[in-house]
Amino acid sequence: MRISQDFAPRATEGPAGPDAATTLRRRPARGRAAAALTAAVAFALVLTGCGGGNDSAPKSASAKSAADADRVEPLAGAPAPKLPVTVDSADGKKVTIDSTDRIVPLTGSLSEIVFTLGFGKQVVARDITATFEQASRLPVVTRAHDVSAESVLSLKPTIVLADTTTGPSEAIGQIRDAGIPLLVVEPAKGLSDVGRRIDTVAEALGVPSAGTELKQRTEKRIADVQKSIPDHADGRKPRVAFLYLRGSASVYLLGGAESGASSLLEAAGAVDAGKESGLDKDFTAITSEALAKAAPDAILLMTKGFESVGGMDGLVKIPGIAETPAGMDRRVVTVDDGVLLNYGPRTDRVLTEIVEQLYAKGGKGQ
């Protein structure tokens, strides 16, 4: 049940845009309890959408990163694809692509890669989780939880990009049966997957050299952010717990080793408190006991989740939060839902926001 940008029960798009940020990776539930928890979260997300709150989330110290958060930065120069190409799909099929004239990426993070490689003008549709500015006006080809094959096919795509969580399988089969090249890409679980996904998409679009350039740019920027992390004065890394919250639906979850946040927290010089406390799966319901064991110095939240519980005053009312070091210090780190766990060309910006908030002047680690 890993939460990420791409795999959510899709909320209805409203005046403020879709609740694309909090997304739920589709995985088989482990036993009845896990299945019930998965269903409860999914139902809550569909019901609540963005949620609401009284307090604004803390802002990053970097005005530039905040201003750019909803835009991607394409490589310089127009891409010149060398086609046709035949590539291996993650579902075991061979896919031949002979045109990039009409591209349909079916996840937000794949859309980011396509746009950043310079193919934005050729993208003709989006998944509702693609919320960045350049894609926001494209027609949405997902309905509630799933891809609409009819909507995709009506746009006459020359290539469709999905990943292993895209569904339902009937829709994927319908698109393929119509003769449309459809490439399935393995999803990202951490920073180590960023370059692989960029390379895969670039190869499918016939621009492997552009993929190498983007991968190198992304990896360099991530490395540069890591160089800015201050030394820990007491020799102790800050412990950070990743919480998934939807207050109006009473959904309060503590992330573990498989939540998707560990890689980011570790890259930011922190300890994933949930993982370190022994949570080896994705999420568990928040309890006072679990929080006491995790003992976080700070709490990482998606912005809308923080808002949904009423900001800091509401957060500390969740049982167990106020008794943690993070709750006593009222110390949180928030990142926009739409980019937090995307693991793509904008991950350096996410890491920047985490580092700037976690090591703010006067905070632990200084």
mmCIF file of C-alpha atoms in Angstrom:
data_model
loop_
_atom_site.group_PDB
_atom_site.id
_atom_site.type_symbol
_atom_site.label_atom_id
_atom_site.label_comp_id
_atom_site.label_asym_id
_atom_site.label_seq_id
_atom_site.Cartn_x
_atom_site.Cartn_y
_atom_site.Cartn_z
ATOM 1 C CA MET A 1 0.000 0.000 0.000
ATOM 2 C CA ARG A 2 2.807 2.392 -0.785
ATOM 3 C CA ILE A 3 1.544 5.933 -1.207
ATOM 4 C CA SER A 4 3.004 7.855 -4.122
ATOM 5 C CA GLN A 5 2.105 10.381 -6.729
ATOM 6 C CA ASP A 6 0.959 7.925 -9.322
ATOM 7 C CA PHE A 7 -1.281 5.267 -7.924
ATOM 8 C CA ALA A 8 -4.239 6.769 -6.178
ATOM 9 C CA PRO A 9 -7.929 6.435 -5.962
ATOM 10 C CA ARG A 10 -8.456 9.433 -8.218
ATOM 11 C CA ALA A 11 -10.379 12.265 -6.644
ATOM 12 C CA THR A 12 -12.855 14.314 -8.641
ATOM 13 C CA GLU A 13 -11.236 17.334 -10.200
ATOM 14 C CA GLY A 14 -12.601 20.553 -8.776
ATOM 15 C CA PRO A 15 -11.904 24.283 -9.024
ATOM 16 C CA ALA A 16 -8.582 23.915 -7.270
ATOM 17 C CA GLY A 17 -7.493 20.973 -9.364
ATOM 18 C CA PRO A 18 -7.351 17.261 -8.593
ATOM 19 C CA ASP A 19 -6.150 15.797 -5.341
ATOM 20 C CA ALA A 20 -3.357 14.220 -7.280
ATOM 21 C CA ALA A 21 -0.891 14.183 -4.516
ATOM 22 C CA THR A 22 -1.867 11.442 -2.220
ATOM 23 C CA THR A 23 -1.899 8.299 -4.161
ATOM 24 C CA LEU A 24 -2.174 4.696 -3.254
ATOM 25 C CA ARG A 25 -0.017 2.039 -4.836
ATOM 26 C CA ARG A 26 -2.087 -0.992 -5.710
ATOM 27 C CA ARG A 27 -0.690 -4.049 -3.993
ATOM 28 C CA PRO A 28 -2.243 -7.306 -2.871
ATOM 29 C CA ALA A 29 -3.295 -6.912 0.760
ATOM 30 C CA ARG A 30 -1.640 -9.171 3.280
ATOM 31 C CA GLY A 31 -4.495 -10.911 5.058
ATOM 32 C CA ARG A 32 -7.918 -9.669 6.053
ATOM 33 C CA ALA A 33 -6.671 -6.855 8.268
ATOM 34 C CA ALA A 34 -4.448 -5.419 5.534
ATOM 35 C CA ALA A 35 -7.241 -5.717 2.998
ATOM 36 C CA ALA A 36 -9.618 -3.881 5.301
ATOM 37 C CA LEU A 37 -7.068 -1.122 5.925
ATOM 38 C CA THR A 38 -6.415 -0.728 2.198
ATOM 39 C CA ALA A 39 -10.125 -0.491 1.452
ATOM 40 C CA ALA A 40 -10.691 1.996 4.237
ATOM 41 C CA VAL A 41 -7.933 4.300 3.030
ATOM 42 C CA ALA A 42 -9.060 4.083 -0.588
ATOM 43 C CA PHE A 43 -12.649 4.846 0.364
ATOM 44 C CA ALA A 44 -11.571 7.704 2.572
ATOM 45 C CA LEU A 45 -9.489 9.240 -0.187
ATOM 46 C CA VAL A 46 -12.314 9.104 -2.685
ATOM 47 C CA LEU A 47 -14.667 10.683 -0.169
ATOM 48 C CA THR A 48 -12.392 13.390 1.099
ATOM 49 C CA GLY A 49 -10.299 14.487 -1.839
ATOM 50 C CA CYS A 50 -8.021 17.249 -0.667
ATOM 51 C CA GLY A 51 -9.451 17.521 2.800
ATOM 52 C CA GLY A 52 -9.500 20.841 4.548
ATOM 53 C CA GLY A 53 -7.756 22.578 7.388
ATOM 54 C CA ASN A 54 -7.256 25.789 9.241
ATOM 55 C CA ASP A 55 -3.507 26.289 9.132
ATOM 56 C CA SER A 56 -1.228 26.717 6.202
ATOM 57 C CA ALA A 57 1.645 24.286 5.838
ATOM 58 C CA PRO A 58 5.152 25.576 6.538
ATOM 59 C CA LYS A 59 6.850 26.985 3.475
ATOM 60 C CA SER A 60 10.266 26.057 2.179
ATOM 61 C CA ALA A 61 13.005 28.609 2.729
ATOM 62 C CA SER A 62 13.648 28.536 -0.996
ATOM 63 C CA ALA A 63 11.261 30.826 -2.859
ATOM 64 C CA LYS A 64 12.548 29.502 -6.154
ATOM 65 C CA SER A 65 11.812 25.865 -5.372
ATOM 66 C CA ALA A 66 8.339 26.781 -4.146
ATOM 67 C CA ALA A 67 7.614 28.861 -7.224
ATOM 68 C CA ASP A 68 8.830 26.109 -9.536
ATOM 69 C CA ALA A 69 7.116 23.255 -7.684
ATOM 70 C CA ASP A 70 4.296 22.950 -10.216
ATOM 71 C CA ARG A 71 6.447 23.164 -13.336
ATOM 72 C CA VAL A 72 8.889 20.812 -14.993
ATOM 73 C CA GLU A 73 12.109 22.039 -16.573
ATOM 74 C CA PRO A 74 12.578 20.588 -20.074
ATOM 75 C CA LEU A 75 16.007 19.976 -21.497
ATOM 76 C CA ALA A 76 17.257 22.622 -23.909
ATOM 77 C CA GLY A 77 16.651 21.897 -27.584
ATOM 78 C CA ALA A 78 13.960 19.970 -29.424
ATOM 79 C CA PRO A 79 14.236 16.177 -29.318
ATOM 80 C CA ALA A 80 15.033 14.355 -32.565
ATOM 81 C CA PRO A 81 13.781 10.781 -32.134
ATOM 82 C CA LYS A 82 15.439 7.929 -34.005
ATOM 83 C CA LEU A 83 12.612 5.528 -34.726
ATOM 84 C CA PRO A 84 11.405 2.841 -34.942
ATOM 85 C CA VAL A 85 12.658 1.219 -31.758
ATOM 86 C CA THR A 86 11.718 -2.047 -30.096
ATOM 87 C CA VAL A 87 11.894 -2.125 -26.308
ATOM 88 C CA ASP A 88 11.148 -4.582 -23.525
ATOM 89 C CA SER A 89 7.994 -3.909 -21.544
ATOM 90 C CA ALA A 90 7.950 -4.682 -17.815
ATOM 91 C CA ASP A 91 5.075 -7.100 -18.377
ATOM 92 C CA GLY A 92 7.213 -9.320 -20.585
ATOM 93 C CA LYS A 93 6.166 -8.063 -24.005
ATOM 94 C CA LYS A 94 8.191 -6.539 -26.844
ATOM 95 C CA VAL A 95 6.892 -3.155 -27.934
ATOM 96 C CA THR A 96 7.780 -1.411 -31.193
ATOM 97 C CA ILE A 97 7.343 2.354 -31.384
ATOM 98 C CA ASP A 98 7.497 4.104 -34.739
ATOM 99 C CA SER A 99 5.968 7.485 -33.859
ATOM 100 C CA THR A 100 6.001 9.899 -30.936
ATOM 101 C CA ASP A 101 3.462 12.252 -32.503
ATOM 102 C CA ARG A 102 0.729 11.536 -29.942
ATOM 103 C CA ILE A 103 1.895 10.403 -26.496
ATOM 104 C CA VAL A 104 -0.311 9.364 -23.572
ATOM 105 C CA PRO A 105 1.527 8.841 -20.248
ATOM 106 C CA LEU A 106 -0.752 7.134 -17.727
ATOM 107 C CA THR A 107 0.971 8.242 -14.514
ATOM 108 C CA GLY A 108 2.027 11.632 -13.233
ATOM 109 C CA SER A 109 5.689 10.721 -12.872
ATOM 110 C CA LEU A 110 5.899 9.301 -16.390
ATOM 111 C CA SER A 111 4.338 12.536 -17.626
ATOM 112 C CA GLU A 112 7.083 14.480 -15.840
ATOM 113 C CA ILE A 113 9.772 12.474 -17.600
ATOM 114 C CA VAL A 114 8.142 12.838 -21.035
ATOM 115 C CA PHE A 115 7.725 16.601 -20.654
ATOM 116 C CA THR A 116 11.231 17.064 -19.257
ATOM 117 C CA LEU A 117 12.716 15.158 -22.186
ATOM 118 C CA GLY A 118 11.120 17.809 -24.404
ATOM 119 C CA PHE A 119 8.050 15.987 -25.732
ATOM 120 C CA GLY A 120 5.418 18.174 -24.065
ATOM 121 C CA LYS A 121 3.855 19.312 -27.337
ATOM 122 C CA GLN A 122 3.281 15.714 -28.378
ATOM 123 C CA VAL A 123 1.461 14.715 -25.183
ATOM 124 C CA VAL A 124 -2.282 14.592 -25.896
ATOM 125 C CA ALA A 125 -3.708 13.443 -22.535
ATOM 126 C CA ARG A 126 -2.861 12.993 -18.888
ATOM 127 C CA ASP A 127 -3.601 10.897 -15.882
ATOM 128 C CA ILE A 128 -5.295 12.977 -13.196
ATOM 129 C CA THR A 129 -2.141 12.770 -11.075
ATOM 130 C CA ALA A 130 -0.179 14.848 -13.611
ATOM 131 C CA THR A 131 -0.778 18.195 -11.915
ATOM 132 C CA PHE A 132 2.218 20.261 -13.020
ATOM 133 C CA GLU A 133 1.482 23.426 -14.963
ATOM 134 C CA GLN A 134 2.463 22.321 -18.469
ATOM 135 C CA ALA A 135 0.145 19.296 -18.340
ATOM 136 C CA SER A 136 -2.760 20.781 -16.428
ATOM 137 C CA ARG A 137 -4.903 21.686 -19.448
ATOM 138 C CA LEU A 138 -4.697 18.297 -21.131
ATOM 139 C CA PRO A 139 -7.766 16.044 -21.146
ATOM 140 C CA VAL A 140 -7.876 13.501 -18.336
ATOM 141 C CA VAL A 141 -8.178 9.852 -19.382
ATOM 142 C CA THR A 142 -8.767 8.285 -15.975
ATOM 143 C CA ARG A 143 -12.081 7.665 -14.263
ATOM 144 C CA ALA A 144 -12.112 7.445 -10.493
ATOM 145 C CA HIS A 145 -9.623 4.652 -9.806
ATOM 146 C CA ASP A 146 -8.868 3.467 -13.313
ATOM 147 C CA VAL A 147 -7.758 4.226 -16.858
ATOM 148 C CA SER A 148 -10.541 4.688 -19.376
ATOM 149 C CA ALA A 149 -9.515 2.745 -22.480
ATOM 150 C CA GLU A 150 -12.228 4.453 -24.491
ATOM 151 C CA SER A 151 -10.914 7.900 -23.588
ATOM 152 C CA VAL A 152 -7.362 6.900 -24.452
ATOM 153 C CA LEU A 153 -8.299 5.372 -27.793
ATOM 154 C CA SER A 154 -10.447 8.366 -28.774
ATOM 155 C CA LEU A 155 -7.277 10.482 -28.837
ATOM 156 C CA LYS A 156 -5.556 8.160 -31.331
ATOM 157 C CA PRO A 157 -2.241 7.858 -29.472
ATOM 158 C CA THR A 158 0.871 6.572 -31.213
ATOM 159 C CA ILE A 159 2.396 5.440 -27.880
ATOM 160 C CA VAL A 160 0.965 4.875 -24.401
ATOM 161 C CA LEU A 161 3.193 4.717 -21.321
ATOM 162 C CA ALA A 162 2.017 2.939 -18.178
ATOM 163 C CA ASP A 163 3.573 1.192 -15.229
ATOM 164 C CA THR A 164 2.892 -2.073 -13.477
ATOM 165 C CA THR A 165 0.273 -0.527 -11.175
ATOM 166 C CA THR A 166 -1.771 0.984 -14.019
ATOM 167 C CA GLY A 167 -5.122 -0.685 -14.428
ATOM 168 C CA PRO A 168 -7.507 -2.256 -14.783
ATOM 169 C CA SER A 169 -5.853 -4.992 -16.810
ATOM 170 C CA GLU A 170 -8.892 -5.086 -19.096
ATOM 171 C CA ALA A 171 -8.245 -1.476 -20.105
ATOM 172 C CA ILE A 172 -4.571 -2.177 -20.805
ATOM 173 C CA GLY A 173 -5.580 -5.160 -22.918
ATOM 174 C CA GLN A 174 -8.167 -3.135 -24.803
ATOM 175 C CA ILE A 175 -5.597 -0.481 -25.705
ATOM 176 C CA ARG A 176 -3.134 -3.110 -26.884
ATOM 177 C CA ASP A 177 -5.807 -4.997 -28.828
ATOM 178 C CA ALA A 178 -6.464 -1.788 -30.746
ATOM 179 C CA GLY A 179 -2.889 -1.964 -32.033
ATOM 180 C CA ILE A 180 -1.526 0.907 -29.921
ATOM 181 C CA PRO A 181 2.092 0.454 -28.716
ATOM 182 C CA LEU A 182 1.839 0.343 -24.932
ATOM 183 C CA LEU A 183 4.978 0.217 -22.807
ATOM 184 C CA VAL A 184 4.813 -0.823 -19.153
ATOM 185 C CA VAL A 185 7.574 0.610 -16.946
ATOM 186 C CA GLU A 186 8.590 -0.647 -13.506
ATOM 187 C CA PRO A 187 7.549 1.883 -10.821
ATOM 188 C CA ALA A 188 10.062 3.737 -8.687
ATOM 189 C CA LYS A 189 10.586 2.783 -5.056
ATOM 190 C CA GLY A 190 13.467 5.104 -4.267
ATOM 191 C CA LEU A 191 16.217 7.383 -5.525
ATOM 192 C CA SER A 192 18.085 4.502 -7.134
ATOM 193 C CA ASP A 193 15.182 4.014 -9.567
ATOM 194 C CA VAL A 194 15.163 7.562 -10.957
ATOM 195 C CA GLY A 195 17.837 7.022 -13.612
ATOM 196 C CA ARG A 196 16.414 3.666 -14.700
ATOM 197 C CA ARG A 197 12.975 5.107 -15.397
ATOM 198 C CA ILE A 198 14.394 8.075 -17.298
ATOM 199 C CA ASP A 199 16.488 5.742 -19.451
ATOM 200 C CA THR A 200 13.526 3.462 -20.158
ATOM 201 C CA VAL A 201 11.249 6.281 -21.288
ATOM 202 C CA ALA A 202 13.972 7.972 -23.324
ATOM 203 C CA GLU A 203 14.777 4.732 -25.131
ATOM 204 C CA ALA A 204 11.103 4.184 -25.967
ATOM 205 C CA LEU A 205 10.837 7.699 -27.383
ATOM 206 C CA GLY A 206 13.946 7.237 -29.512
ATOM 207 C CA VAL A 207 16.123 9.726 -27.625
ATOM 208 C CA PRO A 208 18.521 7.683 -25.457
ATOM 209 C CA SER A 209 21.147 10.451 -25.459
ATOM 210 C CA ALA A 210 18.595 12.918 -24.088
ATOM 211 C CA GLY A 211 17.785 10.353 -21.427
ATOM 212 C CA THR A 212 21.449 10.184 -20.462
ATOM 213 C CA GLU A 213 21.593 13.974 -20.265
ATOM 214 C CA LEU A 214 18.481 14.196 -18.110
ATOM 215 C CA LYS A 215 19.637 11.369 -15.864
ATOM 216 C CA GLN A 216 22.998 13.043 -15.324
ATOM 217 C CA ARG A 217 21.361 16.416 -14.678
ATOM 218 C CA THR A 218 18.960 14.910 -12.170
ATOM 219 C CA GLU A 219 21.608 12.882 -10.356
ATOM 220 C CA LYS A 220 23.956 15.885 -10.176
ATOM 221 C CA ARG A 221 21.256 18.099 -8.715
ATOM 222 C CA ILE A 222 20.383 15.498 -6.111
ATOM 223 C CA ALA A 223 24.064 15.158 -5.210
ATOM 224 C CA ASP A 224 24.389 18.948 -4.946
ATOM 225 C CA VAL A 225 21.485 19.087 -2.492
ATOM 226 C CA GLN A 226 23.095 16.372 -0.408
ATOM 227 C CA LYS A 227 26.304 18.397 -0.226
ATOM 228 C CA SER A 228 24.320 21.178 1.444
ATOM 229 C CA ILE A 229 23.246 19.004 4.369
ATOM 230 C CA PRO A 230 24.873 20.363 7.531
ATOM 231 C CA ASP A 231 26.902 18.224 9.880
ATOM 232 C CA HIS A 232 25.032 16.945 12.899
ATOM 233 C CA ALA A 233 26.502 18.828 15.824
ATOM 234 C CA ASP A 234 25.690 16.058 18.287
ATOM 235 C CA GLY A 235 26.633 13.274 15.880
ATOM 236 C CA ARG A 236 23.035 12.061 15.822
ATOM 237 C CA LYS A 237 20.886 11.988 12.704
ATOM 238 C CA PRO A 238 17.371 13.381 13.130
ATOM 239 C CA ARG A 239 14.634 10.755 13.294
ATOM 240 C CA VAL A 240 11.760 11.569 10.940
ATOM 241 C CA ALA A 241 8.425 9.753 10.768
ATOM 242 C CA PHE A 242 6.407 9.829 7.542
ATOM 243 C CA LEU A 243 2.692 10.077 8.312
ATOM 244 C CA TYR A 244 -0.159 9.692 5.846
ATOM 245 C CA LEU A 245 -3.184 11.616 7.057
ATOM 246 C CA ARG A 246 -6.730 12.299 5.882
ATOM 247 C CA GLY A 247 -8.297 13.919 8.889
ATOM 248 C CA SER A 248 -11.886 14.252 7.711
ATOM 249 C CA ALA A 249 -11.930 10.492 7.070
ATOM 250 C CA SER A 250 -10.050 9.639 10.271
ATOM 251 C CA VAL A 251 -7.223 8.014 8.323
ATOM 252 C CA TYR A 252 -3.965 8.199 10.289
ATOM 253 C CA LEU A 253 -1.090 5.990 9.132
ATOM 254 C CA LEU A 254 2.580 5.688 10.102
ATOM 255 C CA GLY A 255 4.977 4.824 7.282
ATOM 256 C CA GLY A 256 7.380 1.916 7.493
ATOM 257 C CA ALA A 257 10.205 0.574 5.340
ATOM 258 C CA GLU A 258 8.011 0.167 2.251
ATOM 259 C CA SER A 259 6.161 3.499 2.424
ATOM 260 C CA GLY A 260 8.357 5.044 -0.261
ATOM 261 C CA ALA A 261 9.738 7.786 1.965
ATOM 262 C CA SER A 262 12.779 5.983 3.384
ATOM 263 C CA SER A 263 15.020 6.700 0.414
ATOM 264 C CA LEU A 264 14.290 10.432 0.560
ATOM 265 C CA LEU A 265 14.761 10.680 4.305
ATOM 266 C CA GLU A 266 18.037 8.797 4.207
ATOM 267 C CA ALA A 267 19.253 10.959 1.300
ATOM 268 C CA ALA A 268 18.427 13.991 3.470
ATOM 269 C CA GLY A 269 20.735 12.702 6.200
ATOM 270 C CA ALA A 270 17.881 11.550 8.414
ATOM 271 C CA VAL A 271 16.638 8.269 9.850
ATOM 272 C CA ASP A 272 13.246 6.914 8.817
ATOM 273 C CA ALA A 273 11.807 6.580 12.319
ATOM 274 C CA GLY A 274 9.075 4.141 11.290
ATOM 275 C CA LYS A 275 11.490 1.854 9.489
ATOM 276 C CA GLU A 276 14.043 2.109 12.291
ATOM 277 C CA SER A 277 11.418 1.179 14.871
ATOM 278 C CA GLY A 278 10.820 -2.143 13.125
ATOM 279 C CA LEU A 279 7.973 -1.420 10.714
ATOM 280 C CA ASP A 280 9.125 -3.488 7.747
ATOM 281 C CA LYS A 281 6.028 -3.095 5.567
ATOM 282 C CA ASP A 282 4.341 -0.005 4.159
ATOM 283 C CA PHE A 283 1.921 1.536 6.635
ATOM 284 C CA THR A 284 0.372 0.788 9.981
ATOM 285 C CA ALA A 285 -2.382 2.559 11.854
ATOM 286 C CA ILE A 286 -1.012 5.229 14.166
ATOM 287 C CA THR A 287 -1.037 4.255 17.832
ATOM 288 C CA SER A 288 0.533 5.886 20.845
ATOM 289 C CA GLU A 289 2.710 2.803 21.273
ATOM 290 C CA ALA A 290 3.961 2.861 17.657
ATOM 291 C CA LEU A 291 4.758 6.569 17.873
ATOM 292 C CA ALA A 292 6.535 6.174 21.182
ATOM 293 C CA LYS A 293 8.716 3.458 19.673
ATOM 294 C CA ALA A 294 9.444 5.547 16.571
ATOM 295 C CA ALA A 295 10.202 8.622 18.718
ATOM 296 C CA PRO A 296 10.505 11.044 15.782
ATOM 297 C CA ASP A 297 12.309 14.364 16.101
ATOM 298 C CA ALA A 298 10.281 15.632 13.136
ATOM 299 C CA ILE A 299 7.285 14.489 11.110
ATOM 300 C CA LEU A 300 7.164 14.415 7.302
ATOM 301 C CA LEU A 301 3.730 15.117 5.845
ATOM 302 C CA MET A 302 2.092 15.724 2.516
ATOM 303 C CA THR A 303 0.784 19.288 2.530
ATOM 304 C CA LYS A 304 -2.867 18.358 2.082
ATOM 305 C CA GLY A 305 -2.655 15.757 4.796
ATOM 306 C CA PHE A 306 -1.326 18.389 7.185
ATOM 307 C CA GLU A 307 -4.140 20.733 6.211
ATOM 308 C CA SER A 308 -6.736 17.977 6.568
ATOM 309 C CA VAL A 309 -6.118 17.652 10.312
ATOM 310 C CA GLY A 310 -6.212 21.402 10.911
ATOM 311 C CA GLY A 311 -2.516 22.169 10.806
ATOM 312 C CA MET A 312 -0.230 21.889 13.808
ATOM 313 C CA ASP A 313 -2.935 22.405 16.413
ATOM 314 C CA GLY A 314 -4.903 19.521 14.956
ATOM 315 C CA LEU A 315 -1.864 17.316 14.406
ATOM 316 C CA VAL A 316 -0.896 17.272 18.082
ATOM 317 C CA LYS A 317 -4.410 16.130 18.993
ATOM 318 C CA ILE A 318 -3.842 12.800 17.232
ATOM 319 C CA PRO A 319 -3.168 10.306 20.051
ATOM 320 C CA GLY A 320 0.531 9.911 20.685
ATOM 321 C CA ILE A 321 1.777 12.831 18.553
ATOM 322 C CA ALA A 322 2.053 15.376 21.375
ATOM 323 C CA GLU A 323 4.207 12.998 23.424
ATOM 324 C CA THR A 324 6.855 12.544 20.701
ATOM 325 C CA PRO A 325 9.872 14.873 20.451
ATOM 326 C CA ALA A 326 8.392 16.143 17.163
ATOM 327 C CA GLY A 327 5.057 16.904 18.787
ATOM 328 C CA MET A 328 6.619 18.614 21.783
ATOM 329 C CA ASP A 329 8.756 20.767 19.470
ATOM 330 C CA ARG A 330 5.850 21.202 16.985
ATOM 331 C CA ARG A 331 8.280 20.242 14.267
ATOM 332 C CA VAL A 332 6.998 19.158 10.866
ATOM 333 C CA VAL A 333 8.311 19.008 7.311
ATOM 334 C CA THR A 334 5.727 19.347 4.531
ATOM 335 C CA VAL A 335 6.045 18.797 0.787
ATOM 336 C CA ASP A 336 3.386 19.161 -1.905
ATOM 337 C CA ASP A 337 1.502 15.932 -2.420
ATOM 338 C CA GLY A 338 2.033 15.981 -6.181
ATOM 339 C CA VAL A 339 5.818 15.683 -6.051
ATOM 340 C CA LEU A 340 6.813 14.127 -2.728
ATOM 341 C CA LEU A 341 7.207 10.500 -3.839
ATOM 342 C CA ASN A 342 7.441 10.874 -7.599
ATOM 343 C CA TYR A 343 11.135 9.939 -7.849
ATOM 344 C CA GLY A 344 11.754 11.677 -11.150
ATOM 345 C CA PRO A 345 13.273 14.817 -12.672
ATOM 346 C CA ARG A 346 11.962 17.020 -9.832
ATOM 347 C CA THR A 347 13.201 14.897 -6.947
ATOM 348 C CA ASP A 348 16.057 17.319 -6.273
ATOM 349 C CA ARG A 349 13.461 19.986 -5.497
ATOM 350 C CA VAL A 350 11.689 17.653 -3.087
ATOM 351 C CA LEU A 351 14.963 16.851 -1.380
ATOM 352 C CA THR A 352 15.783 20.570 -1.183
ATOM 353 C CA GLU A 353 12.518 21.290 0.612
ATOM 354 C CA ILE A 354 13.060 18.474 3.079
ATOM 355 C CA VAL A 355 16.621 19.550 3.839
ATOM 356 C CA GLU A 356 15.742 23.234 4.194
ATOM 357 C CA GLN A 357 12.893 22.534 6.609
ATOM 358 C CA LEU A 358 14.604 19.778 8.547
ATOM 359 C CA TYR A 359 17.767 21.777 9.122
ATOM 360 C CA ALA A 360 16.188 25.193 9.528
ATOM 361 C CA LYS A 361 18.279 27.671 11.506
ATOM 362 C CA GLY A 362 18.100 26.796 15.156
ATOM 363 C CA GLY A 363 16.771 23.288 14.544
ATOM 364 C CA LYS A 364 18.382 19.965 15.317
ATOM 365 C CA GLY A 365 21.349 19.178 13.131
ATOM 366 C CA GLN A 366 22.754 22.697 13.281
#
